[in-house]
Coordinates of C-alpha atoms and ligand atoms in Angstrom, one line a residue:
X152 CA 38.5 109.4 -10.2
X153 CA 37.1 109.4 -13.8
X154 CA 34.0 108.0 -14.4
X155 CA 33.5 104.5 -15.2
X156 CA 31.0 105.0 -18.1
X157 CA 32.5 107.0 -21.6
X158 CA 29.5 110.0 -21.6
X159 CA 28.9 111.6 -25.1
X160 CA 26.5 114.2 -26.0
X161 CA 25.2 116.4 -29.2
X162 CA 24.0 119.9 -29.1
X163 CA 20.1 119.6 -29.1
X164 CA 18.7 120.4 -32.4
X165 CA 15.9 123.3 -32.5
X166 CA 12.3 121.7 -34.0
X167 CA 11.4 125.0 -35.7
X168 CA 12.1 123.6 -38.7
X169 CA 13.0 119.5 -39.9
X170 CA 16.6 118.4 -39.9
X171 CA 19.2 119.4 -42.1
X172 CA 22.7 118.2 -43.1
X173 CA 24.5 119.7 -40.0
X174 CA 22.4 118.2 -37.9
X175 CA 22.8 114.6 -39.5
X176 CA 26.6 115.3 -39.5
X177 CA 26.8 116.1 -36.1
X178 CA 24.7 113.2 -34.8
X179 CA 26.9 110.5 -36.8
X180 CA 29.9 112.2 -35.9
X181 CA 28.8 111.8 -32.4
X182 CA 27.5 107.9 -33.2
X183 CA 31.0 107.1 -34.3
X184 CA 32.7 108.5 -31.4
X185 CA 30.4 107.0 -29.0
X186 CA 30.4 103.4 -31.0
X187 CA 34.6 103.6 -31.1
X188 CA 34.4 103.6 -27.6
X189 CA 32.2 100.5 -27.5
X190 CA 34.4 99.0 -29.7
X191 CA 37.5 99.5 -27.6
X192 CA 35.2 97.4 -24.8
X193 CA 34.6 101.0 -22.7
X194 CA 31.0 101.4 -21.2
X195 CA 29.3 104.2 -23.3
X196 CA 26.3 106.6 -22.8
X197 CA 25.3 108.4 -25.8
X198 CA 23.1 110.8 -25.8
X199 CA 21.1 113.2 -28.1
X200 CA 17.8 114.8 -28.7
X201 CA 16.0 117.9 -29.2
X202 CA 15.0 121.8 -28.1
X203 CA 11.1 122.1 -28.1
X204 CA 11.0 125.3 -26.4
X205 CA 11.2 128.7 -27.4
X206 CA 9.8 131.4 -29.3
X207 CA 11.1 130.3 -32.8
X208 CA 8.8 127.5 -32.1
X209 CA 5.9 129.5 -30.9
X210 CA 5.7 131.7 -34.1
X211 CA 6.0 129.0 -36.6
X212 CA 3.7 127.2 -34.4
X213 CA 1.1 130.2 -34.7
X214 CA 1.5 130.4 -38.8
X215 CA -0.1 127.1 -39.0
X216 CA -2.3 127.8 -37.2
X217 CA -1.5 124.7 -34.1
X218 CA -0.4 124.6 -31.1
X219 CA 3.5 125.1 -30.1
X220 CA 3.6 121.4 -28.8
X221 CA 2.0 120.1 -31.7
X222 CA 4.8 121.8 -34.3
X223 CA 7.2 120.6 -32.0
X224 CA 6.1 117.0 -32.1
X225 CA 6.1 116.5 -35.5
X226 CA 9.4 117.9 -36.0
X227 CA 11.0 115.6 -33.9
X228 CA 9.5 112.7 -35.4
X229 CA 11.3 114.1 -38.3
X230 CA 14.6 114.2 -36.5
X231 CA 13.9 110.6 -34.8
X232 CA 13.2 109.1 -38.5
X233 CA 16.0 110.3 -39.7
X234 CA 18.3 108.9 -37.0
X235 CA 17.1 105.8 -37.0
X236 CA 18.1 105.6 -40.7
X237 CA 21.2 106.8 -40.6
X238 CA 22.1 104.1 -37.7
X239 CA 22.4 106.6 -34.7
X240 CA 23.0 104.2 -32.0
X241 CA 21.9 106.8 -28.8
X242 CA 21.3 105.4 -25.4
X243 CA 19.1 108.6 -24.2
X244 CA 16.4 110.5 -25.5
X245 CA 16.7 114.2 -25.0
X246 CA 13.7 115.9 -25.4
X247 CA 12.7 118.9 -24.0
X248 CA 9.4 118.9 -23.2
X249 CA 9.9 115.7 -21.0
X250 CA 8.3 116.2 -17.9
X251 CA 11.5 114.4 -16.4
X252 CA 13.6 117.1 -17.4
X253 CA 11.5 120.0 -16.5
X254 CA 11.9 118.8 -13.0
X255 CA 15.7 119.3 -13.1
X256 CA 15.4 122.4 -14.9
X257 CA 13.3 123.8 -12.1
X258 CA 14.8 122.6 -9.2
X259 CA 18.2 124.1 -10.7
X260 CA 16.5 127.7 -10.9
X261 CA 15.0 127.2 -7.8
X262 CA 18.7 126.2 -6.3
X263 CA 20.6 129.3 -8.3
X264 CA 17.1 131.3 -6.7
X265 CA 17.3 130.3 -3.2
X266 CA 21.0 131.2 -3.0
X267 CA 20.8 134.5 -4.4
X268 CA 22.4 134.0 -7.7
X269 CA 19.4 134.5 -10.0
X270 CA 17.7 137.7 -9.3
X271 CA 14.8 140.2 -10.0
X272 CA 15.6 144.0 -12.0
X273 CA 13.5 145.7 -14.7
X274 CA 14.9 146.3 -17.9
X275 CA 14.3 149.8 -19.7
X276 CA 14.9 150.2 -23.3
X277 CA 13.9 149.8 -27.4
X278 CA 11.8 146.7 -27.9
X279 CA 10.7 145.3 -31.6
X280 CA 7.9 144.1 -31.7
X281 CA 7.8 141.8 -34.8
X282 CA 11.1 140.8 -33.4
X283 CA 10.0 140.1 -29.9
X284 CA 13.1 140.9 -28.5
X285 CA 14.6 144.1 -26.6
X286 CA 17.5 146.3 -29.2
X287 CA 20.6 147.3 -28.5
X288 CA 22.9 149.9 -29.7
X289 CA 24.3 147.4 -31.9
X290 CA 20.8 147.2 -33.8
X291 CA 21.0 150.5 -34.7
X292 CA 21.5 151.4 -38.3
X293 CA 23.9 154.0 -39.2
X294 CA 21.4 157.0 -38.9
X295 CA 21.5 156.1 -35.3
X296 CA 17.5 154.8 -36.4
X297 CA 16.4 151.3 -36.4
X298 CA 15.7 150.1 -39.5
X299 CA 12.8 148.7 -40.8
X300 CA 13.3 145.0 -40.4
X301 CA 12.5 145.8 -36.8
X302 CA 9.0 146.7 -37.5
X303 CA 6.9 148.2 -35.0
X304 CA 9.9 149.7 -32.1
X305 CA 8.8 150.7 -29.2
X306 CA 9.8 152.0 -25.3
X307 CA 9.7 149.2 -22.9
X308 CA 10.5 148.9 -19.4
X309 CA 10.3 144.9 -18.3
X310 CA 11.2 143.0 -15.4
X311 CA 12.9 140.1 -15.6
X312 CA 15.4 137.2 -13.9
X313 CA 18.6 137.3 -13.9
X314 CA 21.9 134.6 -13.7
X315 CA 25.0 136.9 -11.9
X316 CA 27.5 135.7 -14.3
X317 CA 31.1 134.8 -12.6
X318 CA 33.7 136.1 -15.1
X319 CA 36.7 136.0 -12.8
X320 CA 35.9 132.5 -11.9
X321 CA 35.5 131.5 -15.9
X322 CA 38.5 133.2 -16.9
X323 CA 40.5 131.4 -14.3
X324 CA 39.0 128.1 -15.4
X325 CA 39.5 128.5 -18.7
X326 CA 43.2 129.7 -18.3
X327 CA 43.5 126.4 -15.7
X328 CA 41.9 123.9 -18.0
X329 CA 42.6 124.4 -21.4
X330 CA 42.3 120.9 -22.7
X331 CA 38.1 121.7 -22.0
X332 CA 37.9 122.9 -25.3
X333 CA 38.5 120.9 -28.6
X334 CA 40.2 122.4 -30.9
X335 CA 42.1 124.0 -28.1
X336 CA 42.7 127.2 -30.3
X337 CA 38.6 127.7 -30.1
X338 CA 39.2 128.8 -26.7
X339 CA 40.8 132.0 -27.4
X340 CA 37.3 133.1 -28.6
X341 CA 35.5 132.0 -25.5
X342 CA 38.0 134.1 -23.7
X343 CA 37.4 137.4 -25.6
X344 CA 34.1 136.5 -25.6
X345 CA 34.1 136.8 -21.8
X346 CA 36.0 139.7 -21.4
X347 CA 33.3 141.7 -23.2
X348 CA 30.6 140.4 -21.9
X349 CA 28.3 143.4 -19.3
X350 CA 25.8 142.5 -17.4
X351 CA 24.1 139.0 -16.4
X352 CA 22.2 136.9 -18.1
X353 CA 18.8 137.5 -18.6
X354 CA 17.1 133.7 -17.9
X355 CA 13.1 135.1 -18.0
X356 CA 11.0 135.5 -20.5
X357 CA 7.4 136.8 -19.1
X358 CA 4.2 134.9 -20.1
X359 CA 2.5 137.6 -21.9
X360 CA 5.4 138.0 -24.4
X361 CA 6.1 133.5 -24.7
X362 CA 4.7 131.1 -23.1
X363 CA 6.2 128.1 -24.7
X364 CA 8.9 127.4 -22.0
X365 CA 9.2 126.1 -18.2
X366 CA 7.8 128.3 -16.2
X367 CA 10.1 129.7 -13.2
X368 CA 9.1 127.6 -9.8
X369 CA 9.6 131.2 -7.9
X370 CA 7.4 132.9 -9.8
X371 CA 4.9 131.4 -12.5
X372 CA 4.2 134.7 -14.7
X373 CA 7.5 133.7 -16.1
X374 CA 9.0 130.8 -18.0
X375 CA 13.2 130.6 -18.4
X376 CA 15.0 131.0 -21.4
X377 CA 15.3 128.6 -23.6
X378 CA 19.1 128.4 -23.8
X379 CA 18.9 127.8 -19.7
X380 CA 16.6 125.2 -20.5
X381 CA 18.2 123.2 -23.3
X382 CA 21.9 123.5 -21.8
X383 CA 19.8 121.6 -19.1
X384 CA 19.4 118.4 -20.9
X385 CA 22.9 117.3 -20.7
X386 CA 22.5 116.6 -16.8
X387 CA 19.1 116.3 -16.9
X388 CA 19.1 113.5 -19.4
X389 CA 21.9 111.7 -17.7
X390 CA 19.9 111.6 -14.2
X391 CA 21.3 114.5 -12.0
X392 CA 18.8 115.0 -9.0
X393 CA 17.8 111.6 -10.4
X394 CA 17.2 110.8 -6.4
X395 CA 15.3 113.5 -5.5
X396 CA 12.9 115.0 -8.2
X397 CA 12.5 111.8 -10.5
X398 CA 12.9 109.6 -7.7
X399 CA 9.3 107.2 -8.7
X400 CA 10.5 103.9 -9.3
X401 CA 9.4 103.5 -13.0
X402 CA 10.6 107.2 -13.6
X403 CA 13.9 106.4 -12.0
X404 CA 14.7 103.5 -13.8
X405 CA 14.5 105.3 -17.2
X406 CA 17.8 107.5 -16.3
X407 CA 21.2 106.2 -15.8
X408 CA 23.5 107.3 -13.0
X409 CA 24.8 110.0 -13.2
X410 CA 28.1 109.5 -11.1
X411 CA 28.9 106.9 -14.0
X412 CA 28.5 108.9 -16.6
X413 CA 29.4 112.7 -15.1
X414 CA 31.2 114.8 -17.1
X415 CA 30.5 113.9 -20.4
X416 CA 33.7 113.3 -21.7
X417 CA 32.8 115.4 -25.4
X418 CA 30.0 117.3 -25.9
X419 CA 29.8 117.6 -29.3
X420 CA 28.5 121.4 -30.8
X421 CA 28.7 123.3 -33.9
X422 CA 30.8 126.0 -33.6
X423 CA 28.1 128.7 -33.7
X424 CA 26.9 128.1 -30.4
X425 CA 30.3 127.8 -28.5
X426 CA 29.9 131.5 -28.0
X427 CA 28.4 132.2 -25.4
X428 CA 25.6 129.4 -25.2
X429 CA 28.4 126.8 -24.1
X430 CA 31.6 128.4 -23.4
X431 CA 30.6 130.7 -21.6
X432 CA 26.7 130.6 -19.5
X433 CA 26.8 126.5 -19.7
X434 CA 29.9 126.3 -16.9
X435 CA 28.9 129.2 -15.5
X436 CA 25.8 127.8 -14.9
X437 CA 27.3 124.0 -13.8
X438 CA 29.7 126.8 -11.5
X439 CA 26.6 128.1 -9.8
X440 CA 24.9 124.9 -8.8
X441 CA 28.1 123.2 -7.2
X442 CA 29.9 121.5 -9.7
X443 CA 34.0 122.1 -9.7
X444 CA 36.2 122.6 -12.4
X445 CA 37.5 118.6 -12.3
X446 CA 33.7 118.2 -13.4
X447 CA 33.4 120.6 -16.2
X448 CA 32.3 118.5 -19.7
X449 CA 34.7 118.3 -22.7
X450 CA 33.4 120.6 -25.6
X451 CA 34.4 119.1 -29.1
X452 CA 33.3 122.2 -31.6
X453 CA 33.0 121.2 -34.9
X454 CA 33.0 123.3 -38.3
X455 CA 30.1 123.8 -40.5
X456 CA 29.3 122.2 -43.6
X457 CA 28.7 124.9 -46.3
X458 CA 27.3 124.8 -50.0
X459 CA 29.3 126.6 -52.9
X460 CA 31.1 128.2 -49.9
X461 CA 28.2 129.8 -48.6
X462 CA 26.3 129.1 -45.7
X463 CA 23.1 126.8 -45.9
X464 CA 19.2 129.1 -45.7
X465 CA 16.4 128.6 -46.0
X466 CA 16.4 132.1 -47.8
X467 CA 18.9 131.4 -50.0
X468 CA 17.1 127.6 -50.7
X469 CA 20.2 125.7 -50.4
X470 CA 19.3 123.8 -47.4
X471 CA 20.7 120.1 -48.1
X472 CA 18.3 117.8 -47.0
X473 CA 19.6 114.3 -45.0
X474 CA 16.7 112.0 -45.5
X475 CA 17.3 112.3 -49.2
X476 CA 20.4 111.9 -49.9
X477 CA 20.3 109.0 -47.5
X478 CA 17.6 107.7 -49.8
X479 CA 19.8 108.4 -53.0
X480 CA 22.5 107.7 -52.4
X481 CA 21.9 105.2 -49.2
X482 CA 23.5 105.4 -45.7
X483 CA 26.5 104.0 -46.1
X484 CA 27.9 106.8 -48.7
X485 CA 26.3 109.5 -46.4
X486 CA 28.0 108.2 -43.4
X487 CA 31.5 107.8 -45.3
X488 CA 31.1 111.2 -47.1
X489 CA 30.5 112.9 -44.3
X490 CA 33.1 111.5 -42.0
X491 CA 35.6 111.6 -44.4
X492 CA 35.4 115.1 -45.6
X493 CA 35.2 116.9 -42.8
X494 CA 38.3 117.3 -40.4
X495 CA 36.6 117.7 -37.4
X496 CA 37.0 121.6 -36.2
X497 CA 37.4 123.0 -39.6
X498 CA 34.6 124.3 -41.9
X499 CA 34.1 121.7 -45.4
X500 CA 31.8 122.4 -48.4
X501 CA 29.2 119.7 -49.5
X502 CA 29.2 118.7 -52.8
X503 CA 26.9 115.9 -54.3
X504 CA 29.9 115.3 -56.5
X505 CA 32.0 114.9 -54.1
X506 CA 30.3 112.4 -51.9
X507 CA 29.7 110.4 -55.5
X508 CA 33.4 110.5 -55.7
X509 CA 34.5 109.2 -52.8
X510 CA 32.1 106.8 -52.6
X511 CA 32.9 105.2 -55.9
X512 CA 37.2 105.9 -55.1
X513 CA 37.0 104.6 -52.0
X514 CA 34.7 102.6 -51.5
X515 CA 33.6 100.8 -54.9
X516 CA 36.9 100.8 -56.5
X517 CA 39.1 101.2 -53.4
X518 CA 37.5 98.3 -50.6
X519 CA 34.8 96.9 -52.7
X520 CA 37.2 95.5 -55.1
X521 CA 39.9 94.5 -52.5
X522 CA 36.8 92.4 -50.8
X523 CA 35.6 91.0 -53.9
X524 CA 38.7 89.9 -56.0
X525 CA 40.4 88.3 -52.3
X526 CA 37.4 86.4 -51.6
X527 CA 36.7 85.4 -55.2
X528 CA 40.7 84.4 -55.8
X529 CA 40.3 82.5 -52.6
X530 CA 38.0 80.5 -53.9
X531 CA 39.1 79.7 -57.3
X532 CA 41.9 79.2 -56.5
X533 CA 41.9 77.6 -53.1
X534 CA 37.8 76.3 -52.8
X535 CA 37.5 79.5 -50.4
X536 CA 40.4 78.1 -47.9
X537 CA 43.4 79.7 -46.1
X538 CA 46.6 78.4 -45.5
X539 CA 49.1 80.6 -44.2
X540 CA 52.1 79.3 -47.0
X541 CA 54.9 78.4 -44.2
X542 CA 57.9 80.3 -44.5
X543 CA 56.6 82.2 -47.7
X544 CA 54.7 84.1 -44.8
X545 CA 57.9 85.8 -43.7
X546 CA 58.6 87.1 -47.6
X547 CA 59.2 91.3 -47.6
X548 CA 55.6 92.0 -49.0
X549 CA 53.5 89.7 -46.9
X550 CA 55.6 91.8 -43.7
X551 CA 55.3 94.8 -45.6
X552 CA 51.6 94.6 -45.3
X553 CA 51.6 93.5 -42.0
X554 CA 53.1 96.3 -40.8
X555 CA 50.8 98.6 -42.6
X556 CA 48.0 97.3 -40.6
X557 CA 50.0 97.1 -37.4
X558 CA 50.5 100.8 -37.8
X559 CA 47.1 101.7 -39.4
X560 CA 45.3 100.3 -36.1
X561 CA 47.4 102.3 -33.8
X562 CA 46.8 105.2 -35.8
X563 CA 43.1 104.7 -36.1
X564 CA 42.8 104.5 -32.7
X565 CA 44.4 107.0 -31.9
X566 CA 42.8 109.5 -33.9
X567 CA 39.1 108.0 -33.2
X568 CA 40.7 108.8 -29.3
X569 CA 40.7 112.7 -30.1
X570 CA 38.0 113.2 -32.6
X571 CA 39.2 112.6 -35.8
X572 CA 37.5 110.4 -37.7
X573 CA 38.2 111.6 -41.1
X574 CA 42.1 110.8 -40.5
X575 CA 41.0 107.4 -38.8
X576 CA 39.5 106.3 -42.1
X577 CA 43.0 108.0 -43.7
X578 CA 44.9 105.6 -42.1
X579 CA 42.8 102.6 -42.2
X580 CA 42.8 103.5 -46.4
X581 CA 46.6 102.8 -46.0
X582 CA 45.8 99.3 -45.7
X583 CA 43.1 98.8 -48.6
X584 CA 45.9 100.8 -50.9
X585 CA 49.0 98.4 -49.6
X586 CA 46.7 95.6 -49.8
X587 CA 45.3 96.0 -53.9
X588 CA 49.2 96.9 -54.2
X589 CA 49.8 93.8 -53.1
X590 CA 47.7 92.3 -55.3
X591 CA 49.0 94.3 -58.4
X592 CA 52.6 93.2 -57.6
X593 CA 52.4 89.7 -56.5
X594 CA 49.6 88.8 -59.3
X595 CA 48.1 85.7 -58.1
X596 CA 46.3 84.9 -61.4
X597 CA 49.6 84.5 -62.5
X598 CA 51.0 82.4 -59.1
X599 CA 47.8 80.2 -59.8
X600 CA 49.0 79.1 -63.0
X601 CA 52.0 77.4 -62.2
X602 CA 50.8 74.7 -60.8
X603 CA 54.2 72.8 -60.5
X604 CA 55.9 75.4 -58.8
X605 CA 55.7 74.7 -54.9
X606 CA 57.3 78.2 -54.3
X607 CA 54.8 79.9 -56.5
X608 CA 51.9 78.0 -54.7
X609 CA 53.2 79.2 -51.2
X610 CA 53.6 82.4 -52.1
X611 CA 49.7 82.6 -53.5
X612 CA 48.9 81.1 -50.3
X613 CA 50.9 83.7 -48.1
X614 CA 49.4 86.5 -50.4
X615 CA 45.5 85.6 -49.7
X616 CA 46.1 85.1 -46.3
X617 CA 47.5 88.2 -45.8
X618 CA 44.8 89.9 -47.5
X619 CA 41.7 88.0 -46.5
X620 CA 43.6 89.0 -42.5
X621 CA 43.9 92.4 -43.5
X622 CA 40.3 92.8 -44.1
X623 CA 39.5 91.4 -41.5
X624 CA 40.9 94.2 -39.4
X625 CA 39.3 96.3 -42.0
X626 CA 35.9 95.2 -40.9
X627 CA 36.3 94.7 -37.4
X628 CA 38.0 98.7 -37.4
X629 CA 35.2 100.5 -40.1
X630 CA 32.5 99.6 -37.5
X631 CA 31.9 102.6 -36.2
X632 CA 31.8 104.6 -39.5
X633 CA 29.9 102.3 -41.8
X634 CA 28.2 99.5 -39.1
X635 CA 26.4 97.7 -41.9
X636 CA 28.9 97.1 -44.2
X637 CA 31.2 96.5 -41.2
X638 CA 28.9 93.1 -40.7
X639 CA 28.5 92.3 -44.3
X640 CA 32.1 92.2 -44.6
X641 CA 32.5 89.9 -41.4
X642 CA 30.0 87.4 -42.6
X643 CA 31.5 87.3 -46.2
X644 CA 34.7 86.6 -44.8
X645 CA 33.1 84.4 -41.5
X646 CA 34.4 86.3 -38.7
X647 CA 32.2 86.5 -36.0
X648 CA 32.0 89.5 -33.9
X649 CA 34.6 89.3 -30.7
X650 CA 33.7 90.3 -27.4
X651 CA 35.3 92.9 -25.4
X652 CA 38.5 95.0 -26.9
X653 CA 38.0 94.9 -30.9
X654 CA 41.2 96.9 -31.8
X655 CA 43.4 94.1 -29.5
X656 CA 41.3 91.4 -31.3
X657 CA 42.2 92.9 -34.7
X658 CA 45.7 92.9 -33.5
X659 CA 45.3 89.9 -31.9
X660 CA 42.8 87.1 -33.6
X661 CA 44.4 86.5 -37.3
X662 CA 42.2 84.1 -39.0
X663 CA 43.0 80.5 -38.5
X664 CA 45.0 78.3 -41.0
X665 CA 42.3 76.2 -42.8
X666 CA 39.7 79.1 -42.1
X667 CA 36.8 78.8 -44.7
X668 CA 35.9 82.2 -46.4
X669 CA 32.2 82.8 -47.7
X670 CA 31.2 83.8 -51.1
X671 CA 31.1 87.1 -52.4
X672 CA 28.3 89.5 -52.8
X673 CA 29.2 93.0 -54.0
X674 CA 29.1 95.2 -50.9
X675 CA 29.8 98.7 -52.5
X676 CA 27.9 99.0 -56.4
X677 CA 29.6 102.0 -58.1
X678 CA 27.1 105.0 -58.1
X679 CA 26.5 105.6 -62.0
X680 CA 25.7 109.4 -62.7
Ligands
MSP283 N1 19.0 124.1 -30.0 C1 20.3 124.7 -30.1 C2 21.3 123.9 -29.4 C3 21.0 123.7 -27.9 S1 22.2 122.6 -27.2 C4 21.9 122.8 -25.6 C5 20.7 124.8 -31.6 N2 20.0 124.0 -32.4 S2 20.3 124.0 -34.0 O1 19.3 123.1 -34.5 O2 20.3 125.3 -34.5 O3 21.7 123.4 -34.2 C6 22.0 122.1 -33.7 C7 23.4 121.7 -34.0 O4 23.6 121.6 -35.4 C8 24.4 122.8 -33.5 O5 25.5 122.1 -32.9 C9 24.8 123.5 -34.8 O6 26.1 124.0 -34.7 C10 24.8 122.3 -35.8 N3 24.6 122.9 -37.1 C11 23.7 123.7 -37.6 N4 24.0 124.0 -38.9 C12 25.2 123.4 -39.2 C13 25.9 123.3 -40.4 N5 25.6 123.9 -41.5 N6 27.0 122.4 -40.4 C14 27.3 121.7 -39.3 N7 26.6 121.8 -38.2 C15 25.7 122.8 -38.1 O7 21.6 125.5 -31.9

């Protein structure tokens, strides 16, 4: 049986440095996944957080000259600003250094440990020092020689732990469930991946070399890896072994339950770390402790944002920077940009420019305007009142755009339903463009003026139903994308927010005849370069 709660997760971000634009993008696409599903009545989880650990952290920690957990602190206020501006409506708080989630992470190696899947072996080979990490063949350059980046190179023999990695079981899985991986053509690449992969996976890093990390309950001159550790988060978080290593009342009643929420139904990652991190150690590693195939998470990989084509560095000082923009340009055209440009899966450019644009298109000119001249027609010309117009209801355009909306909501929710918001926003668009049609063919301004002419009065009424109804199914269905201007266009037009099923109320609830509109206050200013 499926669970009863929808369970949505983010990839963790890394606090070795402060939040960028893919980590904002990723989060709202998340937000609007996980507040769709609210709107559509379904009991959500959402969860997101950060990665503390790790030796990224450690060195930058070292530069300044403070400790690992201080760096890592005030990076993730950093991320937690940032996504309580931009509206990121997250039940759970992952973050890594939570002693509730070391816990689990322990008691998981322990479990992998005591049944002989993690293991002891020493490791022989070229180590860089600057590096901090052991060199492969592949390092090499092409005088067989490491090059210089590698600094200091030296023999090394090390023991470690290791994971015995299951390929025949993955390979099986991934052949037997291939709707686990969103967009389904990703999988391909998990499943080279996999058949190239040698060895086990290294989960042990020994003290003297990092000790930023959880240290192994089987053997405390190590801690674990900080991939083991942050793919850990997504049960941890959502209260596996709840019961019987966070089982203190007032720790226990911070963590849902986890048969509600288990398996997350997307797990939402950049496409970077689909190989190996999540497609191939994370269900490995859910294999190992118990879980079946039925209870493998949903991966939904999405592209990368790029600048001028190129991807974003520090290096290269093209990093585009969240909290600004957002303070530029404001939330709302950060959210919309962001969701709109981006199919979800492929790769997208960002382009100041372009976000201007299709704020002003879209949202100035394209909704803004529909809002402002219905309500301000309305009441000119009617004191702000609906009537429905009788039988001047049933004219071709007044159907027309009811069946634009009719098929807009199905649409919408269909493509909110597999991860697509940019195409959700597509269709709901159809109805802001049939609706200002509307208003171009039918002129009202010209309808008001005949004062004398019942038919002409009917029809004006007819035409600013129609449109004060459409956006109201504009507003109830743009929730999840822009959840401020979603409720300043309900209480300009004096909706209230319905309970339960919103796309069925949209459907469902038309305004009544009489209903009283409010009076218009520009929602969307045009952004003036
Ligand atoms: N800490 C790991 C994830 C652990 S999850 C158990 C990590 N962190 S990260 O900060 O480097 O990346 C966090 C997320 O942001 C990843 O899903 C990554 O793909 C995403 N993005 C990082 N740069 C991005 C873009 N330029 N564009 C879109 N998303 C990108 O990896």
């Amino acid at each position: 049986m499926a669970a009863p709660t929808r369970f949505l997760t983010t990839a963790i971000d890394y606090t070795n440095a402060p939040p960028h634009i893919g980590h904002a993008y990723e989060k709202i696409l998340t937000d609007v996944l996980a507040r769709h599903h609210r709107l559509c009545g379904r009991q959500t989880y959402f969860l997101t957080g950060v990665d503390q650990h790790g030796q990224k952290v450690a060195q930058s920690a070292d530069k300044e000259g403070i400790s690992p957990r201080e760096f890592a602190d005030r990076n993730t206020e950093k991320f937690l600003a940032l996504y309580r501006k931009l509206g990121i409506s997250n039940d759970g708080w992952a973050a890594t250094t939570d002693g509730r989630h070391v816990r689990v992470v322990q008691a998981a190696l322990q479990r992998l440990f005591d049944c002989g899947q993690i293991y002891k072996a020493a490791y022989e080979g070229f180590y860089s020092v600057r590096a901090e990490q052991f060199l492969t063949d592949k390092e090499r350059g092409p005088d067989g020689e490491y090059g210089l980046e590698w600094g200091e190179v030296v023999p090394l023999r090390e023991e470690n732990y290791y994971f015995k990695l299951d390929r025949e079981w993955l390979l099986r899985f991934l052949v037997e469930f291939p709707e686990n991986i969103f967009p389904t053509y990703r999988r391909a690449d998990v499943m080279q991946a996999t058949h190239k992969i040698s060895g086990d996976l290294c989960i042990s890093r020994p003290k003297e070399r990092l000790n930023w990390g959880i240290e192994l309950p089987f053997d405390r001159s190590f801690v674990t890896y900080v991939w083991f550790d942050a793919l850990m988060n997504y049960v941890s978080f959502a209260g596996w072994l709840a019961d019987e290593v966070n089982a203190a009342p007032e720790v226990r009643a911070t963590l849902p339950n986890f048969a509600d929420l288990w398996p997350a139904c997307a797990q939402v990652i950049g496409k970077d770390i689909l190989v190996p991190a999540h497609g191939i150690y994370w269900p490995l590693m859910l294999h190992g402790l118990g879980f079946r195939d039925e209870e493998m998470p949903k991966l939904v990989v999405h592209g990368w944002w790029n600048v001028s084509g190129e991807k974003m560095s520090k290096s290269t000082g093209n990093v585009v920077d969240p909290d600004a923009l957002a303070n530029k340009y404001g939330v709302t055209a950060l959210r919309y940009y962001l969701m709109r440009d981006m199919a979800t899966g492929s790769d997208a450019d960002f382009s100041e420019e372009r976000l201007i644009g299709r704020y002003n298109s879209d949202l100035a000119n394209g909704l803004g305007n529909l809002l402002n001249r219905t309500l301000n027609m309305s009441s000119r010309y009617r004191g702000a009142r609906l009537s429905r117009g009788g039988s001047a209801a049933e004219a071709d355009e007044i159907r027309g755009l009811n069946e634009v909306v009719l098929e807009a909501v199905s649409e919408y929710g269909f493509q909110m339903d597999h991860f697509q918001p940019h195409a959700a926003l597509e269709a709901l668009w159809a109805i802001v463009n049939a609706a200002n049609g509307l208003v171009e063919t039918s002129a009202p301004f010209k309808l008001a003026k005949l004062t004398d002419d019942s038919a002409a009065q009917a029809r004006l009424d007819a035409v600013l139903y129609v449109l004060a109804d459409s956006l109201r199914v504009i507003a109830l269905l743009i929730e999840p994308v822009l959840p401020d201007a979603s409720a300043a266009m309900l209480a300009q037009l004096n909706v209230s927010v319905p309970t339960g099923n919103r796309l069925e109320s949209a459907l469902r609830d038309g305004l009544a005849e009489g209903h009283q509109l409010n009076a218009p206050t520009p929602l969307f200013p045009r952004i003036e370069v």
